[in-house]
Amino acid sequence: ELVRDFDGTISMDLEAHMRRGPECMLSPREIVTLLNELYNHLLHHRLIICDPAPHNMLVKRLSPEKNRLVLVDGIGNPQFIKSADVFGRFAAGTIRKKWRTYVTINPVMEEVFRREAEYMAF
């Protein structure tokens, strides 16, 4: 399914927003907020992901001032023994581990977090 914004345009991936081209309108603060919302959603619903990289997330504009991240790839439990699908505690640990690997310590994301920290320092 093709993900479209409220105005009918095709949603751009998060990586494009992080490159901060002229068509991108998200600040580092907005990106961090959207990532936090997605992370909490994954934990709350115990949704296992295998590759939450920025190119697998689209920024869907719901209105001119409201956005949401949509995962379009990298969904599913890649573990051989799928205990995280059955036990919530294991699911949360798996989600945290994948998030840390692909989002928190991702070199592309590191720049966004650094800019947000600089912004917050003022």
Tab-separated table of N, CA and C in Angstrom:
chain	number	residue	atom	x	y	z
A	1	GLU	N	0.844	-1.170	0.000
A	1	GLU	CA	0.000	0.000	0.000
A	1	GLU	C	0.894	1.241	0.000
A	2	LEU	N	0.536	2.205	-0.817
A	2	LEU	CA	1.274	3.456	-0.899
A	2	LEU	C	0.802	4.400	0.197
A	3	VAL	N	1.735	4.919	0.980
A	3	VAL	CA	1.386	5.807	2.090
A	3	VAL	C	1.380	7.243	1.564
A	4	ARG	N	0.258	7.910	1.784
A	4	ARG	CA	0.103	9.286	1.311
A	4	ARG	C	-0.216	10.216	2.478
A	5	ASP	N	0.176	11.470	2.311
A	5	ASP	CA	-0.102	12.505	3.307
A	5	ASP	C	-1.538	12.993	3.159
A	6	PHE	N	-1.945	13.851	4.072
A	6	PHE	CA	-3.313	14.371	4.073
A	6	PHE	C	-3.667	15.073	2.766
A	7	ASP	N	-2.669	15.645	2.077
A	7	ASP	CA	-2.923	16.381	0.839
A	7	ASP	C	-2.773	15.530	-0.417
A	8	GLY	N	-2.551	14.210	-0.235
A	8	GLY	CA	-2.454	13.298	-1.366
A	8	GLY	C	-1.047	13.057	-1.874
A	9	THR	N	-0.053	13.800	-1.391
A	9	THR	CA	1.321	13.571	-1.821
A	9	THR	C	1.869	12.302	-1.154
A	10	ILE	N	2.843	11.702	-1.788
A	10	ILE	CA	3.454	10.478	-1.258
A	10	ILE	C	4.334	10.849	-0.063
A	11	SER	N	4.175	10.122	1.033
A	11	SER	CA	4.951	10.374	2.245
A	11	SER	C	6.431	10.115	1.999
A	12	MET	N	7.272	10.957	2.589
A	12	MET	CA	8.724	10.814	2.470
A	12	MET	C	9.256	9.991	3.634
A	13	ASP	N	10.376	9.297	3.398
A	13	ASP	CA	10.938	8.511	4.496
A	13	ASP	C	11.667	9.418	5.485
A	14	LEU	N	11.870	8.892	6.678
A	14	LEU	CA	12.499	9.657	7.754
A	14	LEU	C	13.912	10.058	7.381
A	15	GLU	N	14.600	9.211	6.650
A	15	GLU	CA	15.973	9.522	6.249
A	15	GLU	C	16.022	10.806	5.415
A	16	ALA	N	15.055	10.998	4.539
A	16	ALA	CA	14.994	12.227	3.744
A	16	ALA	C	14.779	13.441	4.639
A	17	HIS	N	13.960	13.303	5.650
A	17	HIS	CA	13.727	14.405	6.588
A	17	HIS	C	14.986	14.716	7.397
A	18	MET	N	15.778	13.707	7.686
A	18	MET	CA	16.994	13.924	8.465
A	18	MET	C	18.071	14.597	7.628
A	19	ARG	N	18.015	14.444	6.317
A	19	ARG	CA	18.980	15.126	5.447
A	19	ARG	C	18.661	16.612	5.349
A	20	ARG	N	17.450	16.978	5.773
A	20	ARG	CA	17.018	18.375	5.877
A	20	ARG	C	17.052	19.119	4.543
A	21	GLY	N	16.525	18.492	3.487
A	21	GLY	CA	16.402	19.172	2.199
A	21	GLY	C	15.355	20.264	2.266
A	22	PRO	N	15.232	21.059	1.203
A	22	PRO	CA	14.279	22.181	1.228
A	22	PRO	C	12.820	21.734	1.362
A	23	GLU	N	12.514	20.520	0.929
A	23	GLU	CA	11.133	20.037	1.034
A	23	GLU	C	10.820	19.452	2.409
A	24	CYS	N	11.824	19.302	3.246
A	24	CYS	CA	11.634	18.724	4.575
A	24	CYS	C	11.301	19.812	5.581
A	25	MET	N	10.362	19.487	6.447
A	25	MET	CA	9.949	20.507	7.393
A	25	MET	C	10.085	20.075	8.851
A	26	LEU	N	10.694	18.946	9.128
A	26	LEU	CA	10.805	18.482	10.503
A	26	LEU	C	12.095	18.961	11.159
A	27	SER	N	11.966	19.489	12.340
A	27	SER	CA	13.134	19.883	13.125
A	27	SER	C	13.658	18.645	13.851
A	28	PRO	N	14.890	18.700	14.371
A	28	PRO	CA	15.390	17.583	15.174
A	28	PRO	C	14.462	17.258	16.345
A	29	ARG	N	13.890	18.277	16.969
A	29	ARG	CA	12.976	18.054	18.099
A	29	ARG	C	11.757	17.252	17.641
A	30	GLU	N	11.197	17.593	16.477
A	30	GLU	CA	10.027	16.873	15.975
A	30	GLU	C	10.378	15.427	15.636
A	31	ILE	N	11.564	15.221	15.079
A	31	ILE	CA	11.993	13.856	14.749
A	31	ILE	C	12.115	13.019	16.017
A	32	VAL	N	12.744	13.572	17.040
A	32	VAL	CA	12.905	12.854	18.310
A	32	VAL	C	11.533	12.558	18.926
A	33	THR	N	10.617	13.513	18.861
A	33	THR	CA	9.265	13.305	19.400
A	33	THR	C	8.563	12.169	18.659
A	34	LEU	N	8.649	12.167	17.331
A	34	LEU	CA	8.013	11.096	16.550
A	34	LEU	C	8.635	9.735	16.861
A	35	LEU	N	9.946	9.692	17.012
A	35	LEU	CA	10.617	8.435	17.356
A	35	LEU	C	10.178	7.940	18.730
A	36	ASN	N	10.056	8.842	19.692
A	36	ASN	CA	9.589	8.450	21.030
A	36	ASN	C	8.170	7.895	20.976
A	37	GLU	N	7.308	8.533	20.208
A	37	GLU	CA	5.928	8.056	20.067
A	37	GLU	C	5.899	6.652	19.459
A	38	LEU	N	6.692	6.430	18.415
A	38	LEU	CA	6.732	5.111	17.782
A	38	LEU	C	7.288	4.063	18.736
A	39	TYR	N	8.364	4.399	19.427
A	39	TYR	CA	8.982	3.466	20.379
A	39	TYR	C	7.982	3.056	21.464
A	40	ASN	N	7.287	4.023	22.029
A	40	ASN	CA	6.287	3.715	23.060
A	40	ASN	C	5.142	2.886	22.504
A	41	HIS	N	4.743	3.136	21.269
A	41	HIS	CA	3.690	2.357	20.620
A	41	HIS	C	4.135	0.896	20.445
A	42	LEU	N	5.374	0.711	20.010
A	42	LEU	CA	5.902	-0.645	19.834
A	42	LEU	C	5.938	-1.393	21.159
A	43	LEU	N	6.413	-0.739	22.216
A	43	LEU	CA	6.471	-1.379	23.530
A	43	LEU	C	5.075	-1.701	24.060
A	44	HIS	N	4.165	-0.744	23.942
A	44	HIS	CA	2.806	-0.937	24.471
A	44	HIS	C	2.091	-2.111	23.787
A	45	HIS	N	2.269	-2.237	22.483
A	45	HIS	CA	1.571	-3.283	21.727
A	45	HIS	C	2.437	-4.521	21.476
A	46	ARG	N	3.672	-4.504	22.032
A	46	ARG	CA	4.600	-5.634	21.896
A	46	ARG	C	4.825	-6.013	20.434
A	47	LEU	N	5.076	-5.003	19.614
A	47	LEU	CA	5.317	-5.213	18.195
A	47	LEU	C	6.814	-5.372	17.965
A	48	ILE	N	7.208	-6.564	17.542
A	48	ILE	CA	8.613	-6.873	17.316
A	48	ILE	C	9.019	-6.345	15.941
A	49	ILE	N	10.167	-5.681	15.907
A	49	ILE	CA	10.693	-5.165	14.650
A	49	ILE	C	12.102	-5.703	14.464
A	50	CYS	N	12.517	-5.876	13.214
A	50	CYS	CA	13.866	-6.381	12.989
A	50	CYS	C	14.778	-5.323	12.388
A	51	ASP	N	14.225	-4.256	11.811
A	51	ASP	CA	15.062	-3.235	11.209
A	51	ASP	C	14.374	-1.868	11.241
A	52	PRO	N	14.378	-1.196	12.408
A	52	PRO	CA	13.751	0.122	12.488
A	52	PRO	C	14.670	1.241	11.992
A	53	ALA	N	15.261	1.040	10.825
A	53	ALA	CA	16.163	2.045	10.260
A	53	ALA	C	15.363	3.201	9.650
A	54	PRO	N	15.952	4.395	9.568
A	54	PRO	CA	15.233	5.566	9.059
A	54	PRO	C	14.649	5.401	7.658
A	55	HIS	N	15.279	4.585	6.820
A	55	HIS	CA	14.731	4.394	5.470
A	55	HIS	C	13.517	3.456	5.466
A	56	ASN	N	13.230	2.805	6.596
A	56	ASN	CA	12.055	1.939	6.715
A	56	ASN	C	10.882	2.629	7.406
A	57	MET	N	11.026	3.925	7.689
A	57	MET	CA	9.960	4.688	8.351
A	57	MET	C	9.553	5.854	7.458
A	58	LEU	N	8.262	5.986	7.247
A	58	LEU	CA	7.749	7.121	6.498
A	58	LEU	C	7.164	8.137	7.468
A	59	VAL	N	7.299	9.402	7.133
A	59	VAL	CA	6.673	10.466	7.915
A	59	VAL	C	5.363	10.795	7.213
A	60	LYS	N	4.268	10.318	7.784
A	60	LYS	CA	2.941	10.569	7.225
A	60	LYS	C	2.403	11.849	7.852
A	61	ARG	N	2.156	12.835	7.006
A	61	ARG	CA	1.596	14.091	7.491
A	61	ARG	C	0.085	13.936	7.578
A	62	LEU	N	-0.455	13.935	8.789
A	62	LEU	CA	-1.894	13.777	9.008
A	62	LEU	C	-2.637	15.093	8.799
A	63	SER	N	-1.940	16.194	9.026
A	63	SER	CA	-2.455	17.553	8.825
A	63	SER	C	-1.218	18.442	8.706
A	64	PRO	N	-1.395	19.737	8.422
A	64	PRO	CA	-0.204	20.590	8.314
A	64	PRO	C	0.646	20.624	9.585
A	65	GLU	N	0.034	20.378	10.740
A	65	GLU	CA	0.815	20.433	11.977
A	65	GLU	C	0.966	19.105	12.705
A	66	LYS	N	0.433	18.004	12.190
A	66	LYS	CA	0.483	16.702	12.875
A	66	LYS	C	1.102	15.655	11.956
A	67	ASN	N	2.108	14.935	12.482
A	67	ASN	CA	2.797	13.879	11.740
A	67	ASN	C	2.801	12.587	12.547
A	68	ARG	N	3.042	11.481	11.842
A	68	ARG	CA	3.154	10.177	12.496
A	68	ARG	C	4.141	9.338	11.696
A	69	LEU	N	4.944	8.538	12.380
A	69	LEU	CA	5.849	7.620	11.696
A	69	LEU	C	5.109	6.330	11.363
A	70	VAL	N	5.353	5.826	10.155
A	70	VAL	CA	4.749	4.580	9.702
A	70	VAL	C	5.881	3.641	9.293
A	71	LEU	N	5.951	2.470	9.921
A	71	LEU	CA	6.940	1.465	9.527
A	71	LEU	C	6.461	0.779	8.253
A	72	VAL	N	7.327	0.720	7.240
A	72	VAL	CA	6.930	0.091	5.978
A	72	VAL	C	7.741	-1.167	5.678
A	73	ASP	N	8.761	-1.424	6.463
A	73	ASP	CA	9.581	-2.618	6.268
A	73	ASP	C	10.301	-2.888	7.582
A	74	GLY	N	10.848	-4.083	7.728
A	74	GLY	CA	11.581	-4.408	8.942
A	74	GLY	C	10.691	-4.796	10.103
A	75	ILE	N	9.488	-5.263	9.799
A	75	ILE	CA	8.544	-5.658	10.844
A	75	ILE	C	8.571	-7.176	10.968
A	76	GLY	N	8.604	-7.669	12.193
A	76	GLY	CA	8.602	-9.107	12.419
A	76	GLY	C	9.737	-9.514	13.328
A	77	ASN	N	9.622	-10.684	13.890
A	77	ASN	CA	10.606	-11.205	14.830
A	77	ASN	C	11.613	-12.072	14.084
A	78	PRO	N	12.880	-11.641	14.010
A	78	PRO	CA	13.876	-12.408	13.271
A	78	PRO	C	14.512	-13.546	14.067
A	79	GLN	N	14.132	-13.707	15.341
A	79	GLN	CA	14.759	-14.716	16.187
A	79	GLN	C	14.343	-16.127	15.766
A	80	PHE	N	15.267	-17.070	15.922
A	80	PHE	CA	14.982	-18.457	15.591
A	80	PHE	C	13.941	-19.028	16.554
A	81	ILE	N	14.165	-18.827	17.842
A	81	ILE	CA	13.185	-19.234	18.856
A	81	ILE	C	12.400	-17.982	19.215
A	82	LYS	N	11.145	-17.974	18.903
A	82	LYS	CA	10.320	-16.767	18.978
A	82	LYS	C	9.653	-16.595	20.345
A	83	SER	N	10.446	-16.670	21.405
A	83	SER	CA	9.897	-16.522	22.753
A	83	SER	C	9.342	-15.124	22.981
A	84	ALA	N	9.881	-14.132	22.270
A	84	ALA	CA	9.402	-12.756	22.434
A	84	ALA	C	7.978	-12.588	21.918
A	85	ASP	N	7.540	-13.474	21.042
A	85	ASP	CA	6.162	-13.409	20.545
A	85	ASP	C	5.172	-13.887	21.596
A	86	VAL	N	5.657	-14.681	22.557
A	86	VAL	CA	4.779	-15.272	23.563
A	86	VAL	C	4.863	-14.545	24.901
A	87	PHE	N	6.067	-14.183	25.305
A	87	PHE	CA	6.273	-13.588	26.619
A	87	PHE	C	6.562	-12.087	26.488
A	88	GLY	N	5.744	-11.267	27.129
A	88	GLY	CA	5.862	-9.822	27.037
A	88	GLY	C	7.197	-9.267	27.479
A	89	ARG	N	7.769	-9.865	28.521
A	89	ARG	CA	9.057	-9.389	29.016
A	89	ARG	C	10.140	-9.557	27.956
A	90	PHE	N	10.109	-10.666	27.249
A	90	PHE	CA	11.076	-10.901	26.181
A	90	PHE	C	10.817	-9.973	25.000
A	91	ALA	N	9.557	-9.680	24.734
A	91	ALA	CA	9.210	-8.767	23.635
A	91	ALA	C	9.791	-7.385	23.905
A	92	ALA	N	9.606	-6.883	25.105
A	92	ALA	CA	10.122	-5.562	25.453
A	92	ALA	C	11.640	-5.516	25.319
A	93	GLY	N	12.312	-6.558	25.761
A	93	GLY	CA	13.770	-6.612	25.645
A	93	GLY	C	14.233	-6.639	24.201
A	94	THR	N	13.535	-7.394	23.372
A	94	THR	CA	13.870	-7.470	21.954
A	94	THR	C	13.660	-6.120	21.283
A	95	ILE	N	12.557	-5.464	21.592
A	95	ILE	CA	12.269	-4.148	21.014
A	95	ILE	C	13.344	-3.149	21.432
A	96	ARG	N	13.687	-3.139	22.710
A	96	ARG	CA	14.715	-2.215	23.206
A	96	ARG	C	16.067	-2.454	22.527
A	97	LYS	N	16.438	-3.717	22.385
A	97	LYS	CA	17.725	-4.053	21.778
A	97	LYS	C	17.767	-3.593	20.328
A	98	LYS	N	16.733	-3.883	19.557
A	98	LYS	CA	16.699	-3.475	18.151
A	98	LYS	C	16.680	-1.957	18.032
A	99	TRP	N	15.917	-1.306	18.889
A	99	TRP	CA	15.825	0.157	18.848
A	99	TRP	C	17.200	0.776	19.119
A	100	ARG	N	17.882	0.257	20.131
A	100	ARG	CA	19.209	0.773	20.476
A	100	ARG	C	20.169	0.577	19.304
A	101	THR	N	20.127	-0.580	18.669
A	101	THR	CA	21.042	-0.885	17.577
A	101	THR	C	20.783	-0.020	16.349
A	102	TYR	N	19.524	0.127	15.968
A	102	TYR	CA	19.209	0.795	14.707
A	102	TYR	C	18.886	2.270	14.842
A	103	VAL	N	18.445	2.713	15.993
A	103	VAL	CA	18.029	4.107	16.134
A	103	VAL	C	18.993	4.894	17.011
A	104	THR	N	19.202	4.469	18.231
A	104	THR	CA	19.981	5.248	19.190
A	104	THR	C	21.445	5.365	18.784
A	105	ILE	N	22.054	4.289	18.300
A	105	ILE	CA	23.473	4.352	17.938
A	105	ILE	C	23.704	4.370	16.429
A	106	ASN	N	22.676	4.638	15.661
A	106	ASN	CA	22.779	4.756	14.215
A	106	ASN	C	23.516	6.060	13.897
A	107	PRO	N	24.548	6.032	13.047
A	107	PRO	CA	25.300	7.258	12.755
A	107	PRO	C	24.432	8.380	12.179
A	108	VAL	N	23.455	8.030	11.365
A	108	VAL	CA	22.568	9.040	10.793
A	108	VAL	C	21.720	9.662	11.893
A	109	MET	N	21.204	8.828	12.791
A	109	MET	CA	20.361	9.316	13.874
A	109	MET	C	21.182	10.089	14.911
A	110	GLU	N	22.425	9.712	15.068
A	110	GLU	CA	23.277	10.384	16.046
A	110	GLU	C	23.338	11.888	15.777
A	111	GLU	N	23.388	12.271	14.511
A	111	GLU	CA	23.413	13.687	14.145
A	111	GLU	C	22.127	14.387	14.582
A	112	VAL	N	20.988	13.736	14.389
A	112	VAL	CA	19.712	14.323	14.799
A	112	VAL	C	19.680	14.501	16.310
A	113	PHE	N	20.103	13.482	17.060
A	113	PHE	CA	20.101	13.566	18.513
A	113	PHE	C	21.080	14.644	19.003
A	114	ARG	N	22.222	14.773	18.331
A	114	ARG	CA	23.192	15.794	18.704
A	114	ARG	C	22.602	17.186	18.493
A	115	ARG	N	21.957	17.405	17.353
A	115	ARG	CA	21.339	18.708	17.082
A	115	ARG	C	20.239	19.011	18.096
A	116	GLU	N	19.463	17.993	18.457
A	116	GLU	CA	18.394	18.190	19.441
A	116	GLU	C	18.994	18.547	20.802
A	117	ALA	N	20.087	17.894	21.184
A	117	ALA	CA	20.734	18.193	22.462
A	117	ALA	C	21.286	19.617	22.468
A	118	GLU	N	21.858	20.055	21.343
A	118	GLU	CA	22.353	21.428	21.248
A	118	GLU	C	21.204	22.415	21.374
A	119	TYR	N	20.081	22.092	20.749
A	119	TYR	CA	18.907	22.957	20.808
A	119	TYR	C	18.392	23.058	22.246
A	120	MET	N	18.363	21.921	22.944
A	120	MET	CA	17.860	21.885	24.302
A	120	MET	C	18.787	22.615	25.275
A	121	ALA	N	20.065	22.739	24.920
A	121	ALA	CA	21.045	23.381	25.805
A	121	ALA	C	20.806	24.881	25.913
A	122	PHE	N	20.106	25.463	24.944
A	122	PHE	CA	19.874	26.917	24.962
A	122	PHE	C	18.631	27.292	25.727
